[in-house]
Short mmCIF file of C-alpha atoms (C1' of nucleotides) in Angstrom, two decimals:
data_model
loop_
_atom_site.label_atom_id
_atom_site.label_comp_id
_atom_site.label_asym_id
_atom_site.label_seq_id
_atom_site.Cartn_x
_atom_site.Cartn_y
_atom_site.Cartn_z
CA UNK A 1 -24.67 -0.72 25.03
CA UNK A 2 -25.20 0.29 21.10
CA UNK A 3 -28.02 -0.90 19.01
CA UNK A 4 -27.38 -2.53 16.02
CA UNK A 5 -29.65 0.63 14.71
CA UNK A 6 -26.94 3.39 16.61
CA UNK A 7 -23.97 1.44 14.94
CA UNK A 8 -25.43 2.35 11.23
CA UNK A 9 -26.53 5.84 11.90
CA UNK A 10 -22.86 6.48 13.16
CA UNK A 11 -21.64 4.71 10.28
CA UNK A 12 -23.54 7.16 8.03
CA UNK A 13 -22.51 9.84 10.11
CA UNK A 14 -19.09 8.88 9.15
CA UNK A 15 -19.74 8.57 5.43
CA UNK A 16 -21.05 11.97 5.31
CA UNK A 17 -18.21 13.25 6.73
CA UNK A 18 -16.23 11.31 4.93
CA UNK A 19 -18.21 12.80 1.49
CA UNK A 20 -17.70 16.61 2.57
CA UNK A 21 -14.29 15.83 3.40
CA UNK A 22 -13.95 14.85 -0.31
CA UNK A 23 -15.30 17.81 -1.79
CA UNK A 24 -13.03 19.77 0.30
CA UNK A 25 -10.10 18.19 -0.36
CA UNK A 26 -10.79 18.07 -4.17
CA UNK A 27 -11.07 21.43 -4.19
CA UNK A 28 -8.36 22.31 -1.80
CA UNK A 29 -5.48 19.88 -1.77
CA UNK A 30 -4.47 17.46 1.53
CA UNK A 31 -2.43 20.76 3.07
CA UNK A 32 -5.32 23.72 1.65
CA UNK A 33 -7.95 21.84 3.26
CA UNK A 34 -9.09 22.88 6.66
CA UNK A 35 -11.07 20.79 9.52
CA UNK A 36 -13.05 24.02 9.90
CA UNK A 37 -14.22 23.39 6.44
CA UNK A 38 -14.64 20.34 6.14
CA UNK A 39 -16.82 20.92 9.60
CA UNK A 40 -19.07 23.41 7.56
CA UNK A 41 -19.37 21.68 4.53
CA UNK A 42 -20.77 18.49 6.36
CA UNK A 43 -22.15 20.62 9.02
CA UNK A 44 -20.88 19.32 11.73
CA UNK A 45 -19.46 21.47 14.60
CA UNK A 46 -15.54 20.75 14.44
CA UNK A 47 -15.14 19.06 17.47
CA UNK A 48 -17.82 16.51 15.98
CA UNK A 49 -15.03 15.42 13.71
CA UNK A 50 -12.76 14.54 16.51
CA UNK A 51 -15.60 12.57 17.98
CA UNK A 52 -15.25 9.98 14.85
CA UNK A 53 -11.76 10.36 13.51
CA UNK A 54 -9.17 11.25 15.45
CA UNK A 55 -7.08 13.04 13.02
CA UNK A 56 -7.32 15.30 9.79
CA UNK A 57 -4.67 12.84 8.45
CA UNK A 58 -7.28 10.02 9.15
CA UNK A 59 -10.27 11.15 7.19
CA UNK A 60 -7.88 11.54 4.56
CA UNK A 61 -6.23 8.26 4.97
CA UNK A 62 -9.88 6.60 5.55
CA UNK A 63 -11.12 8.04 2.17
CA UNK A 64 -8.44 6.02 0.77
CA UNK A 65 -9.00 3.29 1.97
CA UNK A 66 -12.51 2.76 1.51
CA UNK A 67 -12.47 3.50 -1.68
CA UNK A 68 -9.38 0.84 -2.92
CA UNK A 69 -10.93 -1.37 -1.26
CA UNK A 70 -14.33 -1.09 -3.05
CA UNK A 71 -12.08 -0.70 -6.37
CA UNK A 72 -10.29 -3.89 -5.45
CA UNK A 73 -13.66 -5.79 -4.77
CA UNK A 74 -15.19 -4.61 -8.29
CA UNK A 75 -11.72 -5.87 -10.07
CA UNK A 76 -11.86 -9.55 -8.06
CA UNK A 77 -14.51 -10.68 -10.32
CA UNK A 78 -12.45 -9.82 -13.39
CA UNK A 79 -9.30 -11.16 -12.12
CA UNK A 80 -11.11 -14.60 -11.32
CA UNK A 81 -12.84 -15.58 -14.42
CA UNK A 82 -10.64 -17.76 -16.64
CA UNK A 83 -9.48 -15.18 -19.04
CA UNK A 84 -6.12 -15.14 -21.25
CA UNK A 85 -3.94 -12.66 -19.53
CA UNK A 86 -4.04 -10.71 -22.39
CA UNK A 87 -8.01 -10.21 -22.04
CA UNK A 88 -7.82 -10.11 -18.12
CA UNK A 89 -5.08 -7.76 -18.60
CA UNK A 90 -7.03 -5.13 -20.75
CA UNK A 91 -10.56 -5.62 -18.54
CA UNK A 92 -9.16 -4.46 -15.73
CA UNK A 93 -8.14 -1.55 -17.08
CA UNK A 94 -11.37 -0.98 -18.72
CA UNK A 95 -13.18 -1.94 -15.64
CA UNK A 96 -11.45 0.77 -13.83
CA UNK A 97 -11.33 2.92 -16.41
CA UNK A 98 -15.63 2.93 -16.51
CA UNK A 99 -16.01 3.16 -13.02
CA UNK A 100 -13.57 5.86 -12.77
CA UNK A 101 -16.16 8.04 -15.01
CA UNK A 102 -18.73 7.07 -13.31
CA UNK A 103 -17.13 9.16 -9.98
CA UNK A 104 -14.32 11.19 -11.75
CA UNK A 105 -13.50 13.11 -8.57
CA UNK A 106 -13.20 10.16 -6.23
CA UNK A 107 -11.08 8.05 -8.50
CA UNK A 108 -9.25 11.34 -9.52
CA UNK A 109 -8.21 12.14 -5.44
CA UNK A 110 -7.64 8.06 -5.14
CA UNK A 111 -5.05 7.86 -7.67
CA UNK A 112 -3.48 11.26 -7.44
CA UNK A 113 -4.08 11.92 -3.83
CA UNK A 114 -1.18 9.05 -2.89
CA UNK A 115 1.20 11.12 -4.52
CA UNK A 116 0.53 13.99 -2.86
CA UNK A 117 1.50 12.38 0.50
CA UNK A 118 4.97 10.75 -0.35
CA UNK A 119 6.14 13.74 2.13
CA UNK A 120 4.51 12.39 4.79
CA UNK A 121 4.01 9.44 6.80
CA UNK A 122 4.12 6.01 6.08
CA UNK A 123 1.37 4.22 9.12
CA UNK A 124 -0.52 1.50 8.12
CA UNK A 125 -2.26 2.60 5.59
CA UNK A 126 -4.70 -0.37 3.66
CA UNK A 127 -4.66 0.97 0.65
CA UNK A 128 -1.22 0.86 0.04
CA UNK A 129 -1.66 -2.71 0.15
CA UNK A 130 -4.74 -2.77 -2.66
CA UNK A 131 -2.23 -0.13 -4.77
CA UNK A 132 0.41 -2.71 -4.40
CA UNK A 133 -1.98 -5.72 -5.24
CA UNK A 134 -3.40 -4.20 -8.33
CA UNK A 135 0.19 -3.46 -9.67
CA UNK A 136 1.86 -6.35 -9.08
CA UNK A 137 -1.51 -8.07 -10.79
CA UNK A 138 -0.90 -6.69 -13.72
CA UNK A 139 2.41 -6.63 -13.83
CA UNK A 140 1.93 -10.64 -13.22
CA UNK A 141 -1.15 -10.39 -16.36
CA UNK A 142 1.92 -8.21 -18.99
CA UNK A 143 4.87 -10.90 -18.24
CA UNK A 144 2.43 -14.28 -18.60
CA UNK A 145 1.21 -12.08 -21.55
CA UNK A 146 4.43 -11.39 -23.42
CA UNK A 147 5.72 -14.92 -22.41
CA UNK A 148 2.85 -16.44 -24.25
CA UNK A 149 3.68 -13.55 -27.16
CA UNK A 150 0.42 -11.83 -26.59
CA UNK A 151 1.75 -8.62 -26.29
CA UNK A 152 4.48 -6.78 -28.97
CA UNK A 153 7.99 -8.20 -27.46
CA UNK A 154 9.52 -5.15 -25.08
CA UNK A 155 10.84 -5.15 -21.50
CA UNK A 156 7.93 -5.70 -19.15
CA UNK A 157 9.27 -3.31 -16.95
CA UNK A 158 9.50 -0.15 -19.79
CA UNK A 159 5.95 -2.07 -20.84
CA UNK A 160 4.48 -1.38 -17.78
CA UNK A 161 5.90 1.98 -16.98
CA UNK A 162 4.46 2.59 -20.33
CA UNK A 163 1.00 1.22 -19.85
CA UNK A 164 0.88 2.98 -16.74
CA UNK A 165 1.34 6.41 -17.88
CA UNK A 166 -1.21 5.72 -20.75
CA UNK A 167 -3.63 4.67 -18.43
CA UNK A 168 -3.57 7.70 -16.06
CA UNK A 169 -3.29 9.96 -19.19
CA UNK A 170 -6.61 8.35 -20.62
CA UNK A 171 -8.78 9.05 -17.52
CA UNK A 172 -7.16 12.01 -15.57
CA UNK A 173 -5.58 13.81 -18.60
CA UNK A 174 -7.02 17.64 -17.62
CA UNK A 175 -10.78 18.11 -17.58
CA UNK A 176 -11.44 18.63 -20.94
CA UNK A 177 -11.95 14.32 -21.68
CA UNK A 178 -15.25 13.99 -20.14
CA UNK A 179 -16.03 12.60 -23.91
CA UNK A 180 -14.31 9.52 -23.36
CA UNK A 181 -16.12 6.33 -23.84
CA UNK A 182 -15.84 2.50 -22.71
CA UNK A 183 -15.69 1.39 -26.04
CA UNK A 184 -12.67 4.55 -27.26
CA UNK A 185 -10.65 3.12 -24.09
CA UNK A 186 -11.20 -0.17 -25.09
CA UNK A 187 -10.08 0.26 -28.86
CA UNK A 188 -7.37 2.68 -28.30
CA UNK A 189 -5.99 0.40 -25.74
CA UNK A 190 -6.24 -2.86 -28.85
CA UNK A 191 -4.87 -0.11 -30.78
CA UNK A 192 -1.69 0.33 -28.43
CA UNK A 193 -1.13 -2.98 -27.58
CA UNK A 194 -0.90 -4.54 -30.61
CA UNK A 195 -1.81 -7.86 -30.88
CA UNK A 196 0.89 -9.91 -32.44
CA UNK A 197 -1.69 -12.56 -33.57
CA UNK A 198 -3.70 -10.21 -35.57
CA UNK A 199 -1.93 -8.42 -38.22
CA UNK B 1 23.46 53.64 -9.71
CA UNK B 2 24.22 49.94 -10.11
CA UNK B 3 26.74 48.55 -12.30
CA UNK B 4 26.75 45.90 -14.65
CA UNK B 5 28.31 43.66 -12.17
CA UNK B 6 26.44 44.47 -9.12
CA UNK B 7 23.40 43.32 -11.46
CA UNK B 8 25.35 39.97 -12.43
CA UNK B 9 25.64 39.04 -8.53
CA UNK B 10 22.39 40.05 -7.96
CA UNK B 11 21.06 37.28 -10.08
CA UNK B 12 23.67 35.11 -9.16
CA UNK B 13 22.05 35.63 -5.80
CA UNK B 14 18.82 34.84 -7.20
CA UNK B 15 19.67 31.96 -8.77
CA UNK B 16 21.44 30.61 -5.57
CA UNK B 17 17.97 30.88 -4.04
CA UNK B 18 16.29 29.37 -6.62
CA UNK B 19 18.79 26.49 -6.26
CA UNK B 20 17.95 25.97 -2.69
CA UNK B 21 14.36 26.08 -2.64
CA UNK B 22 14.13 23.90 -5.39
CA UNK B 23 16.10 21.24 -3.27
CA UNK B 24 13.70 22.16 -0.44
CA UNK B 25 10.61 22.28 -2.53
CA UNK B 26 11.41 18.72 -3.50
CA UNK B 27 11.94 17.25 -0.95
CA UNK B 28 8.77 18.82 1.54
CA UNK B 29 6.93 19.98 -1.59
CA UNK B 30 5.03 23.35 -1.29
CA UNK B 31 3.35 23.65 1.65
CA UNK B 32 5.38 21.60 3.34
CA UNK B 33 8.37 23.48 2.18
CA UNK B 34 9.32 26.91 4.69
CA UNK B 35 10.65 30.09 4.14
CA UNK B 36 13.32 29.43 7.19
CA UNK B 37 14.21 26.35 5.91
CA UNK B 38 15.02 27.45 2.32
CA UNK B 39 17.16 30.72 4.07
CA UNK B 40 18.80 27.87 6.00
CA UNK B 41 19.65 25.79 3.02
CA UNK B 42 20.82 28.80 0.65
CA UNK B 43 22.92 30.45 3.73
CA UNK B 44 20.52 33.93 4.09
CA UNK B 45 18.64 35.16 6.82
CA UNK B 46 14.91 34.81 5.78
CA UNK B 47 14.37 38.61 5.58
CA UNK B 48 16.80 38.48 3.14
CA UNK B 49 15.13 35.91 0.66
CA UNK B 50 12.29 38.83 0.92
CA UNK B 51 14.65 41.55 -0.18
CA UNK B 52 14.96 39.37 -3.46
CA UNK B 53 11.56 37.61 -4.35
CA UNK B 54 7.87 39.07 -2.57
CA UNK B 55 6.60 36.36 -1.20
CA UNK B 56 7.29 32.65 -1.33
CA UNK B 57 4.90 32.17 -3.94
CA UNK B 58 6.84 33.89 -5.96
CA UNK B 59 10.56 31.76 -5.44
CA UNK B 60 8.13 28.77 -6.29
CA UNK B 61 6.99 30.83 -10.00
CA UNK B 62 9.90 31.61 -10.85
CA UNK B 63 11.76 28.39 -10.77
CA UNK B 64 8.84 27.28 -12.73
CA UNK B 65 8.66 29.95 -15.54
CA UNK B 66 12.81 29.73 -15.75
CA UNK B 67 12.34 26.50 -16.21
CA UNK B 68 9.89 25.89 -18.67
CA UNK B 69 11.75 28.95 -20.30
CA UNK B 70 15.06 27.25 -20.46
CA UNK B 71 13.59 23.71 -21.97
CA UNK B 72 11.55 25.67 -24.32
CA UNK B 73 14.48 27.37 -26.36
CA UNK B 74 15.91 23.73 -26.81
CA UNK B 75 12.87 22.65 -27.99
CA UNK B 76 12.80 25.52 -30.46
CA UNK B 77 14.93 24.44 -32.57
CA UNK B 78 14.03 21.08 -32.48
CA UNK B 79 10.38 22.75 -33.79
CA UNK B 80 12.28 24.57 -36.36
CA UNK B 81 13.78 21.81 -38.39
CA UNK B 82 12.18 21.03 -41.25
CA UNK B 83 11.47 17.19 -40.41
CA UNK B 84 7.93 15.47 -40.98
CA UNK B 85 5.32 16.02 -38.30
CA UNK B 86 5.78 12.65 -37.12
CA UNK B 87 9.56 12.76 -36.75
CA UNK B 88 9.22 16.52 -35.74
CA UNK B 89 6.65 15.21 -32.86
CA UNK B 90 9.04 12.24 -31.51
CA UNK B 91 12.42 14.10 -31.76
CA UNK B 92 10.48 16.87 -29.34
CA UNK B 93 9.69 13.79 -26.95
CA UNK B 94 12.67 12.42 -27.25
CA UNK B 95 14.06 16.09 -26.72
CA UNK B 96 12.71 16.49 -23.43
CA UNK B 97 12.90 13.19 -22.22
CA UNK B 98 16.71 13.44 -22.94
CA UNK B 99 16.82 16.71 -20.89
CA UNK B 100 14.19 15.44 -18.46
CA UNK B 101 17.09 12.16 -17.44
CA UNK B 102 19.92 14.64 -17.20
CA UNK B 103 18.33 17.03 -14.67
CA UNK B 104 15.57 14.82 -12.96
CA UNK B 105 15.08 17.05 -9.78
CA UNK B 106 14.36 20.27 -12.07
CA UNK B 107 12.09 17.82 -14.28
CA UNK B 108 10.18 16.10 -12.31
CA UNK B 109 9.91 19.51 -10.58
CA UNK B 110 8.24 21.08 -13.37
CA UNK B 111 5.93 18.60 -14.87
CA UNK B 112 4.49 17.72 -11.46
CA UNK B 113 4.65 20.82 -10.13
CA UNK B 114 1.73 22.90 -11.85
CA UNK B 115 -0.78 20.37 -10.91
CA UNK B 116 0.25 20.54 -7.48
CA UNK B 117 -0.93 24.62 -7.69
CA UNK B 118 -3.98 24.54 -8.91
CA UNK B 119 -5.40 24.75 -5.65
CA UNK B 120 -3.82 28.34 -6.07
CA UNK B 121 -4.20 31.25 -7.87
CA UNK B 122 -3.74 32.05 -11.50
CA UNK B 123 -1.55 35.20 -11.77
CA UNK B 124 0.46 35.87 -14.39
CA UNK B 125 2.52 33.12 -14.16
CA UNK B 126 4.84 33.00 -17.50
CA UNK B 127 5.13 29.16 -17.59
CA UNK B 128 2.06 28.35 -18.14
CA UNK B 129 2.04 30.09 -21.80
CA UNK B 130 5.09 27.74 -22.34
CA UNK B 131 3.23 24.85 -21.26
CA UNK B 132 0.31 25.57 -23.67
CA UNK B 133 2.38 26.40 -26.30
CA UNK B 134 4.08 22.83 -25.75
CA UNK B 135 1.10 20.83 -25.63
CA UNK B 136 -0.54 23.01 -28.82
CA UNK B 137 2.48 22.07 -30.70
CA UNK B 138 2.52 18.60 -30.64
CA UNK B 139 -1.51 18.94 -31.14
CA UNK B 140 -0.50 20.45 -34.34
CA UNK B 141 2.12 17.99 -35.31
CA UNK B 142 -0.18 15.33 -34.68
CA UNK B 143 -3.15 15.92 -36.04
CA UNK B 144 -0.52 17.24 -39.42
CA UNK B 145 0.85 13.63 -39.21
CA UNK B 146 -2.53 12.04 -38.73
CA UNK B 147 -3.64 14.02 -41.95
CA UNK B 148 -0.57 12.75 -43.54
CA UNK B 149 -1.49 9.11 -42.44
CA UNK B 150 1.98 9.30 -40.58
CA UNK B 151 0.29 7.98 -37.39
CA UNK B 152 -2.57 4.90 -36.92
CA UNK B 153 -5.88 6.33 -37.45
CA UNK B 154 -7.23 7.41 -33.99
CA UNK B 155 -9.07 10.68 -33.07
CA UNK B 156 -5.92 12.80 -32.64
CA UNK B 157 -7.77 14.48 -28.95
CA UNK B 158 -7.80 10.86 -27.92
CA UNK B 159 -4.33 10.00 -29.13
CA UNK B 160 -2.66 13.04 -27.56
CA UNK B 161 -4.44 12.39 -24.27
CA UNK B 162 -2.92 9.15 -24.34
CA UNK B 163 0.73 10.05 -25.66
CA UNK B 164 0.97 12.36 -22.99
CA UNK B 165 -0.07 10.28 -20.08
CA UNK B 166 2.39 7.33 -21.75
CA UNK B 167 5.42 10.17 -21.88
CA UNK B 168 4.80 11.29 -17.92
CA UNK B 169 4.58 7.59 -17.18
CA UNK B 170 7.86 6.91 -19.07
CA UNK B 171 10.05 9.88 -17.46
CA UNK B 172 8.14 9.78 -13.88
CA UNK B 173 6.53 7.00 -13.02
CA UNK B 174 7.90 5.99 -9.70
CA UNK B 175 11.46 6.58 -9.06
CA UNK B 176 12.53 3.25 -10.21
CA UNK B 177 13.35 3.94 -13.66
CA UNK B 178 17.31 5.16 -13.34
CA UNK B 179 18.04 2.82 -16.55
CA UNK B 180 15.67 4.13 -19.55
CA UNK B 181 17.84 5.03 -22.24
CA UNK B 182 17.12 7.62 -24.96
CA UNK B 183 16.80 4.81 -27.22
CA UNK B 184 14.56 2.91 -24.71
CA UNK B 185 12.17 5.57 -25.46
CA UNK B 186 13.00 5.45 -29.06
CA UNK B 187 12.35 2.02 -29.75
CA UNK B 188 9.30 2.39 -27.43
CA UNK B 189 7.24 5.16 -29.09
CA UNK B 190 8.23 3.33 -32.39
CA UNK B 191 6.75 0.78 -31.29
CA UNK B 192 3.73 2.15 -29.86
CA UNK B 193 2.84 4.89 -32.29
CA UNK B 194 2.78 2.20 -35.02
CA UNK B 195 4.30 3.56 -38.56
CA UNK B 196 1.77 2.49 -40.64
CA UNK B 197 3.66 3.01 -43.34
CA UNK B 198 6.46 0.39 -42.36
CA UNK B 199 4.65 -2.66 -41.34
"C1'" DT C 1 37.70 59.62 5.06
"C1'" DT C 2 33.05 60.55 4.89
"C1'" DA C 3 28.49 60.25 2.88
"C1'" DT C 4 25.38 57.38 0.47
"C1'" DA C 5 23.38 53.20 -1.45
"C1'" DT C 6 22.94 48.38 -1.16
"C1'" DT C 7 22.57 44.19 1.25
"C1'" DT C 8 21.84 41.35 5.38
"C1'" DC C 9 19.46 39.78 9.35
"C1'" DG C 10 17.35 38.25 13.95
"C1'" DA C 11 13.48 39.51 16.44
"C1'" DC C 12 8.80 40.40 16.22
"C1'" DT C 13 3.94 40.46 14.69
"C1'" DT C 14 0.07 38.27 13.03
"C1'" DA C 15 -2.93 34.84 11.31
"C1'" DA C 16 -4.25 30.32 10.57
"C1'" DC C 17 -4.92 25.80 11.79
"C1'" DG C 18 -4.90 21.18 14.19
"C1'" DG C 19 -6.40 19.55 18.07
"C1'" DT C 20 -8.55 19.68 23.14
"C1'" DC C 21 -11.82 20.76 26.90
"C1'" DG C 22 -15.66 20.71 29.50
"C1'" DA C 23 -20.10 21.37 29.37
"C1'" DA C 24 -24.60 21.17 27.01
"C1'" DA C 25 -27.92 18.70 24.34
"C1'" DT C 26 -30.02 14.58 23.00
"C1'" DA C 27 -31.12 9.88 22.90
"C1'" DT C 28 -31.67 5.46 25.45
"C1'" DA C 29 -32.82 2.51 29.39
"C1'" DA C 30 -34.90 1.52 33.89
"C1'" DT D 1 -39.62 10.41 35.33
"C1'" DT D 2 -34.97 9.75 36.43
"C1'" DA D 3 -30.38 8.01 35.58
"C1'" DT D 4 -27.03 6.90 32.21
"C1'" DA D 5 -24.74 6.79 27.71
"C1'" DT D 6 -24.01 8.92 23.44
"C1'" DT D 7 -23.43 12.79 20.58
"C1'" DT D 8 -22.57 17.68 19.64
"C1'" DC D 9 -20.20 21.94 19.96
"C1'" DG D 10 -18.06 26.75 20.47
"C1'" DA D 11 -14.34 28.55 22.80
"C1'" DC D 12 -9.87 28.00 23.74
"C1'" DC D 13 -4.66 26.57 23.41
"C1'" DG D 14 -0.16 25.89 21.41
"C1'" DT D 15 2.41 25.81 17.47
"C1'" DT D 16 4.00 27.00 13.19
"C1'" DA D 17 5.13 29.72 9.48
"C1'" DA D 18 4.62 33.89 6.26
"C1'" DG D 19 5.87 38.20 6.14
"C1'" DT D 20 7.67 42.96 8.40
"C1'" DC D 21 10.72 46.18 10.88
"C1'" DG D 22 14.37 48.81 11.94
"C1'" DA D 23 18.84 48.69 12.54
"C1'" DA D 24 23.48 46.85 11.51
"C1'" DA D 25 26.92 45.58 8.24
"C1'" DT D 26 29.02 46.10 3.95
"C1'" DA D 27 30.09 47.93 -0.43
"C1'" DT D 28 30.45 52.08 -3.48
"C1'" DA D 29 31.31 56.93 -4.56
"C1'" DA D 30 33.08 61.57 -3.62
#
DNA sequence: TTATATTTCGACTTAACGGTCGAAATATAA
DNA sequence: TTATATTTCGACCGTTAAGTCGAAATATAA
């Protein structure tokens, strides 16, 4: 029998974990982190982990997860209200942009961490699903967009590859752009995608 | 006493190495990638790979410094032409991107590479000064053609952020983008680093 | 041909790491 | 308090992979 009390504490339990593993792998990589590590750093005897995840590749996967999910949740709202895709297009990038500097090193290991796994397995993995949900959003947002000449007239595809690259460049360019405001993302992005309608 | 061509098939020994590992590297990436396996690919025995390079470490460098060597003496001359800062800045783009489509593997290989190490040391490690001369470059051509209003007004740390995450996105995002054309990515930075001067 | 230098290699050593085991500690329930 | 369920853990195991060794093969020179 387990309290409703027991569930939460072991839910924390797990979120701490889940926050040293984090650090570790940050600072480490997926491969340079070690479960001994990430054992010390949330001090937690190693076998402990095993008790709630039952695999290295788990946590790592279970970061993930959680944390497109919460991303996803934060960008419904936007995607709902009755914006122009144009508008709609541009706050969810900002929207992700802000929160991304609010927790640089999560959002930096949630979009460059999936890259760094292409070698390995594919499994269920949920956030996969967000990663291909947010994409295919905004790749829905560009087309209605440039349909309804919102956007400068080029391929949607070369667009998006484009906008893509931008993005990631604004927020995880190096360390040095900890400068970077809501309002610079939001002006360089009106900058770059020129608005037809207003010479 | 070694001769001149004893030397010549030395490298060429090297260099058939290099070849294999990179194909190894690639496809298991670093850690993933093993000593055995790139002695199996490159037909040696493993000690021998360790009668030619120190440690593995060292196989990965220096297909990384050769690399950014090699693309750096095209770029040279591209740097040495007497063109505008603005042309001078999208003609080295262009430059790479060019070079970047015809050997894709070795490309993708070294842009993506280096952040994939800095879990690792810092050594000597040649290509890096390449890379920093690269990206200090185009800071100087930009913020030249910024002074010359040959770019949109936009603080030039900002701007260069963003041109460099839009040129990774345009060569390497995803591995769907066979079909960009040099003059794809022509037309596209024309388009998005606005001439101001021909509206 | 013989002596020497260069190149090759499979077997071995060593260390690290993911994951398991069984028992101890601690909390909960009766 | 006693019985039961949950949580914790250090020690251990098996595997994998980097790097070494010493000797064999091969090329070069005398």
């Amino acid at each position: 029998m387990v309290t409703k009390r027991q569930e939460k504490e072991r839910e924390l339990r797990k979120e701490h974990i889940l926050e040293g593993a984090l650090t570790v792998f940050e600072e480490k990589g997926l491969e340079g982190a070690t479960m001994d590590e990430i054992a010390r750093v949330s001090d937690f005897g190693k076998a402990t982990l095993y008790y709630y995840f039952p695999s290295k590749e788990d946590v790592f996967c279970e970061i993930l997860d959680r944390g497109w999910a919460t991303l996803w949740k934060s960008l419904e709202e936007v995607i709902d209200s009755d914006k122009s895709p144009r508008e709609s297009f541009i706050n969810i990038l900002i929207t992700i942009a802000r929160k991304a500097q609010k927790n640089r090193n999560e959002y930096e290991f949630l979009f460059n961490a999936p890259q760094a796994i292409t070698h390995i397995d594919d499994k269920d993995q949920v956030w996969k699903s967000y990663q291909q949900k947010l994409y295919s959003t905004l790749k829905e947002l560009l087309e209605d967009g440039i349909a309804q000449g919102q956007f400068p007239k080029l391929d949607s595809d070369l667009m998006f590859k484009a906008i893509g690259g931008l993005f990631v460049g604004i927020i995880f360019m190096g360390e040095k752009n900890k400068d970077i405001t809501g309002s610079d993302i939001e002006k360089l992005l009106n900058q770059l995608i020129t608005d037809p309608k207003q010479p």
